[in-house]
Amino acid sequence: MTAHTEHEQQPPSDGTTGAPRLTLIEQTYANSTPGDTIPDYLDACAVLVEERGTDAASVARTDTGQLLTPVGSADFGYCPLPDGGSVAARRPTGRIWTGLPAADYIETHWMTAPAEEPARFGALEYSSTRWLYRDGRPVVAEEGGPSPALLWDAAKLTVSDDGRTAVVLEFRGRGTSRLIVWVYDLTDGTRRRVGALPHMALNSEPSISCDGRWLLAGSREVLLMSLEDGRATLLPGIRAATWTPHLGTNVIAAVEGPDEGSGVLTLRDLRTGARDVVCGIDVRVDALDISGAGEIAAVVATPGIGGWMPNVVRVDAKTGAFDPILPWRLSSGTYRLTEAPRWGLRGTNGGTVELSSAVESSMVQVPVTEDERIESAAETADYAQEFTQRLNNRFRTLLEAPTAIVLLPELVSLTRWLLPRRPNLLGPVRHRMVPHLAECSADLALAPMRDAFARAAEQLEQVCKDAEG
């Protein structure tokens, strides 16, 4: 196997990338060995941040290594849209709250450090809360729950081939750990909760059928879920699967095999039950995606810490041989983990999926307990309090930070949703936040971001007027 060796590029200056052929999520952690001191680890973090061009532990890249995630943000899911835009599950990096360039890495490794240690500062005010972003702006969903598309932990994300529908699997971990399935209509800005899936689906890459009615999700055990009513069924003998609309509306590509070891890639027709073997793959496969031209990208077990780590590879459909999309290790020696392969511009298929009677009859509703419901107004209020408390504590420091601009859309969207529900916050927003933003827009020291601050001040003032009725 030969590694892909193209130089890893930085984002274009205008923030646009066009429509990439293949995107993936890259996660890395600064190396930490027994005996390392905190300064040793901070030095390793600094090297990694400089090498990758980002302070985020998780980002989106193309298959040539180009960084797609804006600096100052972290992406945990990323899908290209047919028009060249994108949808992402995104949050600011830890640096936005702490000032430390390597805060994401510090939080990962030193979260339990004693309070008197400097590294503990890197864990302060860290949050896994994420938003669904479209083309760099938070998606504000007016229907389907009390929050403006806030996601406590958006574990997985996928978009339909026509770019109209996004599905987000949101992990809550309350009660019996489940993934809540959200369906977003990207054309009208609404969302609805379909149901829940077992937490095992965390290890998979979900895939939407060509008619937008069905979802494949799960690794080691693959579930087929109706996006209309939340019914689901297990597809026996399959450990990873994806829809292949270029081969027919009912056809999926599936990897069969044990939890560990080699598997077989097949094509299955969910209406007729026909099965064709494509090739064998000599490693464990956890997820896959197939382009409109039949190119295969799979997440496989690769050498790493503890014996294996996930990485995206290209699979030769004739031989089953595979090559890594990006090298498994960075120049600094840090292991690279890559997941969530997404082919752009796959094309569309206007047909309707038809299932066999056996598959249809096996569909059952997945129950959701009260503890797993995410329409809880109390939880959303808790997040709003947490967010506004951070701003109150460190508002000026945040706004002067080089990457603070990534918070402005989130601040405006949250305030737009919050004020009608919490009118007592109208005064603080109008008399504290708006003047601060206006002050920053006139500050010569913040020249690169002055226009963004001015727009945010105008938007917040309009939000206040709207809230007054």
CSV table of C-alpha atoms in Angstrom, one decimal:
chain,number,residue,atom,x,y,z
A,1,MET,CA,0.0,0.0,0.0
A,2,THR,CA,1.2,3.5,-0.8
A,3,ALA,CA,0.3,6.6,1.1
A,4,HIS,CA,-1.2,9.6,-0.5
A,5,THR,CA,1.5,12.2,-0.4
A,6,GLU,CA,0.1,15.5,-1.7
A,7,HIS,CA,0.9,18.6,0.4
A,8,GLU,CA,-1.8,19.5,2.8
A,9,GLN,CA,-3.1,22.9,1.7
A,10,GLN,CA,-4.7,25.7,3.6
A,11,PRO,CA,-8.2,27.1,2.9
A,12,PRO,CA,-8.5,29.7,0.1
A,13,SER,CA,-8.5,33.3,1.3
A,14,ASP,CA,-12.1,33.9,0.4
A,15,GLY,CA,-13.3,30.9,2.5
A,16,THR,CA,-14.8,29.0,-0.5
A,17,THR,CA,-13.7,25.7,-1.8
A,18,GLY,CA,-16.2,24.8,-4.6
A,19,ALA,CA,-17.5,21.2,-4.6
A,20,PRO,CA,-14.8,18.8,-3.4
A,21,ARG,CA,-14.8,15.3,-4.8
A,22,LEU,CA,-14.3,13.6,-1.5
A,23,THR,CA,-14.3,14.9,2.1
A,24,LEU,CA,-13.5,13.3,5.4
A,25,ILE,CA,-13.2,14.2,9.1
A,26,GLU,CA,-9.7,14.2,10.5
A,27,GLN,CA,-9.1,13.8,14.2
A,28,THR,CA,-5.6,14.0,15.9
A,29,TYR,CA,-4.3,14.3,19.4
A,30,ALA,CA,-0.9,15.6,20.4
A,31,ASN,CA,1.4,12.7,21.5
A,32,SER,CA,1.7,12.3,25.2
A,33,THR,CA,4.0,9.7,26.7
A,34,PRO,CA,4.6,8.7,30.4
A,35,GLY,CA,6.9,11.1,32.1
A,36,ASP,CA,5.9,14.1,29.9
A,37,THR,CA,5.6,17.3,31.8
A,38,ILE,CA,2.9,19.9,31.0
A,39,PRO,CA,5.4,22.1,29.2
A,40,ASP,CA,6.5,19.0,27.2
A,41,TYR,CA,2.9,18.4,26.2
A,42,LEU,CA,2.3,22.1,25.4
A,43,ASP,CA,5.3,22.1,23.1
A,44,ALA,CA,4.0,19.0,21.3
A,45,CYS,CA,0.6,20.7,20.9
A,46,ALA,CA,2.2,23.8,19.4
A,47,VAL,CA,4.1,21.7,16.8
A,48,LEU,CA,0.9,19.9,15.9
A,49,VAL,CA,-1.2,23.1,15.6
A,50,GLU,CA,1.5,24.6,13.3
A,51,GLU,CA,1.7,21.5,11.2
A,52,ARG,CA,-2.0,21.2,10.7
A,53,GLY,CA,-2.8,24.9,10.3
A,54,THR,CA,-5.6,24.7,12.9
A,55,ASP,CA,-6.0,24.5,16.6
A,56,ALA,CA,-9.0,22.1,16.4
A,57,ALA,CA,-8.7,18.4,17.2
A,58,SER,CA,-11.4,17.6,14.6
A,59,VAL,CA,-11.7,19.2,11.2
A,60,ALA,CA,-12.9,18.4,7.7
A,61,ARG,CA,-10.4,17.9,4.8
A,62,THR,CA,-10.6,17.0,1.2
A,63,ASP,CA,-8.8,13.9,-0.2
A,64,THR,CA,-5.9,16.1,-1.2
A,65,GLY,CA,-5.5,17.3,2.4
A,66,GLN,CA,-7.1,20.7,1.9
A,67,LEU,CA,-8.5,22.1,5.2
A,68,LEU,CA,-12.2,22.9,4.9
A,69,THR,CA,-13.0,23.9,8.5
A,70,PRO,CA,-12.5,27.6,9.3
A,71,VAL,CA,-9.6,28.3,11.6
A,72,GLY,CA,-11.1,28.8,15.1
A,73,SER,CA,-13.8,26.1,14.6
A,74,ALA,CA,-14.0,22.4,15.0
A,75,ASP,CA,-16.1,20.1,12.7
A,76,PHE,CA,-17.3,16.7,13.8
A,77,GLY,CA,-19.5,16.1,10.7
A,78,TYR,CA,-19.2,17.6,7.2
A,79,CYS,CA,-21.0,17.1,4.0
A,80,PRO,CA,-20.5,18.9,0.7
A,81,LEU,CA,-23.7,20.1,-1.1
A,82,PRO,CA,-24.3,19.8,-4.8
A,83,ASP,CA,-24.1,23.6,-5.3
A,84,GLY,CA,-20.7,23.7,-3.8
A,85,GLY,CA,-21.8,24.7,-0.3
A,86,SER,CA,-21.6,22.6,2.8
A,87,VAL,CA,-23.3,21.4,6.0
A,88,ALA,CA,-21.3,20.9,9.2
A,89,ALA,CA,-21.7,20.0,12.8
A,90,ARG,CA,-19.5,22.7,14.3
A,91,ARG,CA,-18.4,24.4,17.5
A,92,PRO,CA,-15.7,26.9,18.3
A,93,THR,CA,-12.4,25.5,19.4
A,94,GLY,CA,-11.4,25.6,23.1
A,95,ARG,CA,-9.1,28.5,22.3
A,96,ILE,CA,-12.1,30.8,22.0
A,97,TRP,CA,-12.8,30.4,25.7
A,98,THR,CA,-9.3,29.9,27.1
A,99,GLY,CA,-6.9,31.8,24.9
A,100,LEU,CA,-4.6,28.7,24.6
A,101,PRO,CA,-3.9,27.7,20.9
A,102,ALA,CA,-3.9,24.0,21.9
A,103,ALA,CA,-6.9,24.0,24.2
A,104,ASP,CA,-8.7,21.2,22.3
A,105,TYR,CA,-5.7,18.9,22.8
A,106,ILE,CA,-5.3,19.9,26.5
A,107,GLU,CA,-8.9,19.2,27.2
A,108,THR,CA,-8.5,15.7,25.8
A,109,HIS,CA,-5.5,14.8,27.8
A,110,TRP,CA,-5.3,16.9,30.9
A,111,MET,CA,-9.0,17.3,31.8
A,112,THR,CA,-8.4,15.8,35.2
A,113,ALA,CA,-5.2,17.8,36.0
A,114,PRO,CA,-5.2,19.3,39.5
A,115,ALA,CA,-6.7,22.8,39.7
A,116,GLU,CA,-3.4,24.4,40.6
A,117,GLU,CA,-1.7,23.1,37.4
A,118,PRO,CA,-1.6,25.5,34.4
A,119,ALA,CA,-3.1,22.9,32.1
A,120,ARG,CA,-6.3,23.0,34.1
A,121,PHE,CA,-6.9,26.4,32.5
A,122,GLY,CA,-7.2,24.7,29.2
A,123,ALA,CA,-10.2,22.7,30.5
A,124,LEU,CA,-12.2,25.7,31.7
A,125,GLU,CA,-15.4,26.6,29.9
A,126,TYR,CA,-15.0,23.8,27.4
A,127,SER,CA,-18.2,22.6,25.8
A,128,SER,CA,-19.2,19.8,23.4
A,129,THR,CA,-22.3,21.7,22.4
A,130,ARG,CA,-22.5,22.1,18.6
A,131,TRP,CA,-24.6,23.7,16.0
A,132,LEU,CA,-25.6,22.7,12.5
A,133,TYR,CA,-24.0,25.1,10.2
A,134,ARG,CA,-24.8,25.7,6.5
A,135,ASP,CA,-22.3,27.6,4.4
A,136,GLY,CA,-20.7,29.1,7.5
A,137,ARG,CA,-23.8,30.2,9.3
A,138,PRO,CA,-25.8,28.4,12.1
A,139,VAL,CA,-29.0,26.8,10.8
A,140,VAL,CA,-31.9,28.3,12.8
A,141,ALA,CA,-34.7,25.7,12.8
A,142,GLU,CA,-38.0,27.4,13.7
A,143,GLU,CA,-39.9,24.2,14.2
A,144,GLY,CA,-39.2,20.8,15.8
A,145,GLY,CA,-38.0,21.7,19.3
A,146,PRO,CA,-37.3,24.5,21.7
A,147,SER,CA,-33.7,25.2,20.6
A,148,PRO,CA,-32.4,27.0,17.5
A,149,ALA,CA,-30.8,23.8,16.1
A,150,LEU,CA,-28.5,23.5,19.1
A,151,LEU,CA,-26.9,20.0,19.3
A,152,TRP,CA,-25.5,18.7,22.6
A,153,ASP,CA,-23.2,16.3,20.8
A,154,ALA,CA,-23.8,15.9,17.0
A,155,ALA,CA,-22.2,12.6,16.5
A,156,LYS,CA,-23.0,12.0,12.8
A,157,LEU,CA,-24.3,14.0,9.9
A,158,THR,CA,-25.3,13.2,6.3
A,159,VAL,CA,-27.1,15.0,3.5
A,160,SER,CA,-29.3,13.7,0.7
A,161,ASP,CA,-27.8,13.6,-2.8
A,162,ASP,CA,-30.1,16.4,-3.9
A,163,GLY,CA,-28.9,18.7,-1.1
A,164,ARG,CA,-32.4,19.3,0.3
A,165,THR,CA,-32.4,17.1,3.5
A,166,ALA,CA,-29.9,16.7,6.3
A,167,VAL,CA,-30.0,14.0,8.9
A,168,VAL,CA,-28.2,14.5,12.2
A,169,LEU,CA,-27.7,11.8,14.9
A,170,GLU,CA,-27.5,13.6,18.2
A,171,PHE,CA,-25.9,11.7,21.2
A,172,ARG,CA,-27.4,12.5,24.6
A,173,GLY,CA,-26.2,9.7,26.8
A,174,ARG,CA,-29.1,10.2,29.3
A,175,GLY,CA,-30.9,7.2,30.6
A,176,THR,CA,-30.0,4.4,28.2
A,177,SER,CA,-27.6,6.0,25.7
A,178,ARG,CA,-29.3,6.7,22.4
A,179,LEU,CA,-28.8,8.7,19.3
A,180,ILE,CA,-31.7,11.0,18.5
A,181,VAL,CA,-32.5,11.2,14.8
A,182,TRP,CA,-33.2,14.8,13.5
A,183,VAL,CA,-34.3,15.5,9.9
A,184,TYR,CA,-33.6,19.0,8.7
A,185,ASP,CA,-35.3,20.5,5.6
A,186,LEU,CA,-32.6,22.7,4.4
A,187,THR,CA,-34.9,24.5,2.0
A,188,ASP,CA,-37.4,25.9,4.5
A,189,GLY,CA,-35.4,25.9,7.7
A,190,THR,CA,-37.4,23.4,9.7
A,191,ARG,CA,-36.6,20.2,11.5
A,192,ARG,CA,-38.4,17.2,13.1
A,193,ARG,CA,-37.4,14.5,15.4
A,194,VAL,CA,-37.9,11.1,13.8
A,195,GLY,CA,-36.9,8.8,16.6
A,196,ALA,CA,-33.9,7.2,18.2
A,197,LEU,CA,-31.2,4.7,17.4
A,198,PRO,CA,-29.0,2.6,19.7
A,199,HIS,CA,-25.6,4.2,20.5
A,200,MET,CA,-23.9,1.6,18.3
A,201,ALA,CA,-24.7,3.8,15.3
A,202,LEU,CA,-22.0,6.2,16.6
A,203,ASN,CA,-19.4,4.1,14.8
A,204,SER,CA,-21.1,4.2,11.4
A,205,GLU,CA,-21.6,6.8,8.6
A,206,PRO,CA,-25.4,7.2,8.0
A,207,SER,CA,-26.7,7.2,4.4
A,208,ILE,CA,-30.0,8.6,3.0
A,209,SER,CA,-31.8,6.8,0.2
A,210,CYS,CA,-32.4,8.5,-3.1
A,211,ASP,CA,-36.0,9.3,-2.3
A,212,GLY,CA,-35.1,10.8,1.1
A,213,ARG,CA,-37.4,8.3,2.9
A,214,TRP,CA,-34.9,5.8,4.4
A,215,LEU,CA,-31.7,5.9,6.5
A,216,LEU,CA,-29.0,3.3,6.8
A,217,ALA,CA,-27.0,3.6,10.1
A,218,GLY,CA,-24.9,1.5,12.3
A,219,SER,CA,-21.7,-0.4,12.3
A,220,ARG,CA,-21.3,-4.1,13.2
A,221,GLU,CA,-25.1,-4.0,13.2
A,222,VAL,CA,-26.8,-2.0,10.5
A,223,LEU,CA,-30.3,-0.6,10.9
A,224,LEU,CA,-32.7,0.5,8.2
A,225,MET,CA,-34.9,3.4,9.5
A,226,SER,CA,-37.9,5.1,8.0
A,227,LEU,CA,-37.4,8.9,8.1
A,228,GLU,CA,-41.2,9.3,7.8
A,229,ASP,CA,-42.3,7.5,11.0
A,230,GLY,CA,-39.1,6.3,12.8
A,231,ARG,CA,-39.7,2.6,12.3
A,232,ALA,CA,-36.5,0.6,12.0
A,233,THR,CA,-35.2,-3.0,11.4
A,234,LEU,CA,-31.9,-4.7,11.7
A,235,LEU,CA,-30.3,-5.9,8.4
A,236,PRO,CA,-28.8,-9.3,9.4
A,237,GLY,CA,-25.2,-10.2,8.5
A,238,ILE,CA,-24.1,-6.7,7.5
A,239,ARG,CA,-21.5,-4.7,9.4
A,240,ALA,CA,-21.5,-1.5,7.2
A,241,ALA,CA,-23.7,-0.3,4.3
A,242,THR,CA,-24.5,2.7,2.1
A,243,TRP,CA,-27.1,3.5,-0.6
A,244,THR,CA,-25.9,3.3,-4.2
A,245,PRO,CA,-28.5,5.3,-6.2
A,246,HIS,CA,-26.4,5.0,-9.4
A,247,LEU,CA,-27.0,1.3,-9.3
A,248,GLY,CA,-30.7,1.4,-8.7
A,249,THR,CA,-33.1,2.8,-6.1
A,250,ASN,CA,-33.3,-0.3,-4.0
A,251,VAL,CA,-29.6,-1.3,-4.1
A,252,ILE,CA,-27.2,-0.9,-1.2
A,253,ALA,CA,-23.5,-1.7,-1.0
A,254,ALA,CA,-22.8,-3.8,2.1
A,255,VAL,CA,-19.8,-5.3,3.9
A,256,GLU,CA,-20.4,-8.7,5.4
A,257,GLY,CA,-18.1,-10.2,7.9
A,258,PRO,CA,-17.2,-10.7,11.6
A,259,ASP,CA,-16.6,-7.9,14.1
A,260,GLU,CA,-12.8,-8.4,13.6
A,261,GLY,CA,-10.9,-9.5,10.5
A,262,SER,CA,-11.7,-9.6,6.8
A,263,GLY,CA,-15.0,-9.0,5.1
A,264,VAL,CA,-16.8,-9.2,1.7
A,265,LEU,CA,-18.2,-6.3,-0.2
A,266,THR,CA,-21.5,-7.1,-1.8
A,267,LEU,CA,-24.4,-5.4,-3.6
A,268,ARG,CA,-27.8,-6.1,-2.3
A,269,ASP,CA,-31.3,-5.4,-3.7
A,270,LEU,CA,-33.6,-4.7,-0.8
A,271,ARG,CA,-36.7,-5.5,-2.9
A,272,THR,CA,-35.7,-8.8,-4.6
A,273,GLY,CA,-33.1,-10.0,-2.1
A,274,ALA,CA,-30.5,-10.4,-4.9
A,275,ARG,CA,-26.9,-10.4,-3.8
A,276,ASP,CA,-23.7,-10.0,-5.9
A,277,VAL,CA,-20.2,-10.2,-4.5
A,278,VAL,CA,-17.9,-7.4,-5.5
A,279,CYS,CA,-14.6,-8.2,-3.7
A,280,GLY,CA,-13.1,-9.3,-0.5
A,281,ILE,CA,-11.4,-6.8,1.9
A,282,ASP,CA,-8.7,-8.1,4.2
A,283,VAL,CA,-9.4,-5.8,7.1
A,284,ARG,CA,-12.3,-4.8,9.3
A,285,VAL,CA,-14.6,-2.2,7.6
A,286,ASP,CA,-16.6,0.2,9.8
A,287,ALA,CA,-18.2,2.4,7.1
A,288,LEU,CA,-18.2,3.1,3.4
A,289,ASP,CA,-19.4,5.4,0.7
A,290,ILE,CA,-19.6,5.0,-3.0
A,291,SER,CA,-19.4,7.8,-5.6
A,292,GLY,CA,-21.7,8.2,-8.6
A,293,ALA,CA,-18.8,6.8,-10.7
A,294,GLY,CA,-18.5,3.7,-8.5
A,295,GLU,CA,-15.4,4.8,-6.6
A,296,ILE,CA,-15.3,3.2,-3.1
A,297,ALA,CA,-14.1,4.9,0.1
A,298,ALA,CA,-14.2,2.9,3.3
A,299,VAL,CA,-13.3,3.4,6.9
A,300,VAL,CA,-11.0,0.5,7.9
A,301,ALA,CA,-9.0,-0.6,10.9
A,302,THR,CA,-5.4,0.6,10.5
A,303,PRO,CA,-2.3,0.2,12.7
A,304,GLY,CA,-2.3,2.6,15.6
A,305,ILE,CA,-2.5,3.0,19.4
A,306,GLY,CA,-3.9,-0.2,21.0
A,307,GLY,CA,-3.6,-2.1,17.7
A,308,TRP,CA,-5.9,-0.3,15.4
A,309,MET,CA,-7.3,3.1,14.5
A,310,PRO,CA,-9.9,4.1,11.9
A,311,ASN,CA,-8.8,5.6,8.6
A,312,VAL,CA,-10.4,6.3,5.2
A,313,VAL,CA,-9.0,4.3,2.3
A,314,ARG,CA,-9.8,3.9,-1.4
A,315,VAL,CA,-10.8,0.4,-2.3
A,316,ASP,CA,-10.1,-1.3,-5.6
A,317,ALA,CA,-13.4,-3.0,-6.6
A,318,LYS,CA,-11.6,-5.6,-8.7
A,319,THR,CA,-9.0,-6.7,-6.2
A,320,GLY,CA,-10.1,-5.5,-2.8
A,321,ALA,CA,-6.7,-3.8,-2.4
A,322,PHE,CA,-6.8,-0.4,-0.6
A,323,ASP,CA,-4.7,2.7,-0.3
A,324,PRO,CA,-5.0,5.3,2.5
A,325,ILE,CA,-6.5,8.6,1.4
A,326,LEU,CA,-4.0,10.5,3.7
A,327,PRO,CA,-0.9,9.2,5.5
A,328,TRP,CA,-1.8,7.4,8.7
A,329,ARG,CA,0.8,9.5,10.6
A,330,LEU,CA,1.7,13.2,10.4
A,331,SER,CA,5.3,14.4,10.0
A,332,SER,CA,5.4,15.1,13.7
A,333,GLY,CA,4.7,11.4,14.3
A,334,THR,CA,1.1,11.9,15.6
A,335,TYR,CA,-1.4,9.3,14.6
A,336,ARG,CA,-4.1,10.6,12.2
A,337,LEU,CA,-7.7,9.2,12.4
A,338,THR,CA,-9.9,9.8,9.5
A,339,GLU,CA,-13.6,9.0,9.2
A,340,ALA,CA,-16.9,10.1,7.5
A,341,PRO,CA,-16.0,9.8,3.8
A,342,ARG,CA,-18.4,11.8,1.7
A,343,TRP,CA,-18.4,11.9,-2.1
A,344,GLY,CA,-19.6,15.1,-3.6
A,345,LEU,CA,-21.6,15.4,-6.7
A,346,ARG,CA,-22.9,11.8,-6.7
A,347,GLY,CA,-25.9,12.7,-8.9
A,348,THR,CA,-29.5,12.0,-8.1
A,349,ASN,CA,-32.0,9.3,-8.7
A,350,GLY,CA,-35.7,10.2,-8.9
A,351,GLY,CA,-37.0,6.7,-8.2
A,352,THR,CA,-38.8,5.5,-5.1
A,353,VAL,CA,-37.4,2.8,-2.8
A,354,GLU,CA,-39.3,-0.5,-2.7
A,355,LEU,CA,-38.7,-3.0,0.1
A,356,SER,CA,-39.4,-6.7,0.1
A,357,SER,CA,-42.4,-7.8,2.2
A,358,ALA,CA,-40.0,-9.5,4.6
A,359,VAL,CA,-38.1,-6.3,5.3
A,360,GLU,CA,-41.3,-4.2,5.6
A,361,SER,CA,-42.9,-6.7,8.1
A,362,SER,CA,-39.8,-6.6,10.3
A,363,MET,CA,-39.9,-2.8,10.8
A,364,VAL,CA,-40.7,-1.8,14.4
A,365,GLN,CA,-41.0,1.5,16.3
A,366,VAL,CA,-37.9,2.2,18.4
A,367,PRO,CA,-39.2,3.4,21.8
A,368,VAL,CA,-37.9,6.7,23.3
A,369,THR,CA,-38.0,7.2,27.0
A,370,GLU,CA,-38.7,10.5,28.8
A,371,ASP,CA,-35.0,10.8,29.8
A,372,GLU,CA,-34.1,10.5,26.1
A,373,ARG,CA,-36.4,13.3,24.9
A,374,ILE,CA,-34.5,16.4,23.8
A,375,GLU,CA,-37.4,18.8,23.6
A,376,SER,CA,-36.7,19.6,27.3
A,377,ALA,CA,-37.0,23.4,27.7
A,378,ALA,CA,-35.0,23.1,31.0
A,379,GLU,CA,-32.0,21.6,29.1
A,380,THR,CA,-32.1,24.4,26.6
A,381,ALA,CA,-32.4,27.0,29.3
A,382,ASP,CA,-29.4,25.5,31.1
A,383,TYR,CA,-27.4,25.9,27.9
A,384,ALA,CA,-28.5,29.4,27.4
A,385,GLN,CA,-27.5,30.3,31.0
A,386,GLU,CA,-24.1,28.6,30.4
A,387,PHE,CA,-23.5,30.4,27.2
A,388,THR,CA,-24.6,33.9,28.4
A,389,GLN,CA,-22.6,33.4,31.7
A,390,ARG,CA,-19.5,32.8,29.6
A,391,LEU,CA,-20.1,36.0,27.6
A,392,ASN,CA,-20.7,38.0,30.8
A,393,ASN,CA,-17.5,36.7,32.4
A,394,ARG,CA,-15.2,37.2,29.5
A,395,PHE,CA,-17.0,39.3,26.9
A,396,ARG,CA,-14.3,41.8,26.1
A,397,THR,CA,-11.5,39.1,26.1
A,398,LEU,CA,-13.5,36.9,23.8
A,399,LEU,CA,-14.2,39.7,21.3
A,400,GLU,CA,-10.5,40.7,21.2
A,401,ALA,CA,-9.4,37.1,20.5
A,402,PRO,CA,-8.3,36.5,16.9
A,403,THR,CA,-10.8,33.8,16.4
A,404,ALA,CA,-13.7,35.4,18.2
A,405,ILE,CA,-15.5,36.2,15.0
A,406,VAL,CA,-16.7,32.6,14.8
A,407,LEU,CA,-18.9,33.2,17.9
A,408,LEU,CA,-20.9,36.1,16.4
A,409,PRO,CA,-23.3,34.1,14.2
A,410,GLU,CA,-24.0,31.7,17.1
A,411,LEU,CA,-24.5,34.7,19.5
A,412,VAL,CA,-27.0,36.3,17.1
A,413,SER,CA,-28.9,33.1,16.4
A,414,LEU,CA,-29.1,32.1,20.1
A,415,THR,CA,-30.3,35.6,21.1
A,416,ARG,CA,-32.9,35.7,18.3
A,417,TRP,CA,-34.4,32.4,19.7
A,418,LEU,CA,-33.9,33.3,23.3
A,419,LEU,CA,-35.4,36.7,23.8
A,420,PRO,CA,-39.1,35.8,23.0
A,421,ARG,CA,-38.8,33.1,25.6
A,422,ARG,CA,-36.7,35.0,28.2
A,423,PRO,CA,-37.8,38.6,27.9
A,424,ASN,CA,-35.9,39.5,31.1
A,425,LEU,CA,-32.7,39.2,29.0
A,426,LEU,CA,-33.8,42.1,26.7
A,427,GLY,CA,-32.1,44.7,28.9
A,428,PRO,CA,-28.7,43.0,29.2
A,429,VAL,CA,-28.6,42.3,25.5
A,430,ARG,CA,-29.5,45.9,24.5
A,431,HIS,CA,-27.5,47.7,27.1
A,432,ARG,CA,-24.5,45.4,27.4
A,433,MET,CA,-24.0,43.2,24.3
A,434,VAL,CA,-25.1,45.7,21.6
A,435,PRO,CA,-22.9,48.5,22.9
A,436,HIS,CA,-19.9,46.2,23.3
A,437,LEU,CA,-20.2,45.0,19.7
A,438,ALA,CA,-20.6,48.6,18.5
A,439,GLU,CA,-17.5,49.6,20.5
A,440,CYS,CA,-15.5,46.8,18.9
A,441,SER,CA,-16.6,47.8,15.4
A,442,ALA,CA,-15.1,51.2,16.0
A,443,ASP,CA,-11.8,49.9,17.6
A,444,LEU,CA,-8.9,50.3,15.2
A,445,ALA,CA,-7.1,47.5,17.0
A,446,LEU,CA,-9.8,45.1,15.8
A,447,ALA,CA,-9.7,46.4,12.2
A,448,PRO,CA,-9.9,42.9,10.4
A,449,MET,CA,-13.2,42.1,12.2
A,450,ARG,CA,-14.8,45.6,12.5
A,451,ASP,CA,-17.4,44.9,9.8
A,452,ALA,CA,-18.4,41.6,11.4
A,453,PHE,CA,-18.9,43.3,14.7
A,454,ALA,CA,-20.9,46.1,13.2
A,455,ARG,CA,-23.2,43.6,11.4
A,456,ALA,CA,-23.7,41.7,14.7
A,457,ALA,CA,-24.5,44.8,16.6
A,458,GLU,CA,-27.1,45.8,14.0
A,459,GLN,CA,-28.6,42.3,14.0
A,460,LEU,CA,-28.8,42.2,17.8
A,461,GLU,CA,-30.5,45.6,17.9
A,462,GLN,CA,-33.1,44.3,15.3
A,463,VAL,CA,-33.6,41.2,17.4
A,464,CYS,CA,-34.3,43.4,20.4
A,465,LYS,CA,-36.9,45.4,18.4
A,466,ASP,CA,-38.5,42.3,17.2
A,467,ALA,CA,-38.7,40.9,20.8
A,468,GLU,CA,-40.5,44.1,21.9
A,469,GLY,CA,-43.1,43.5,19.2
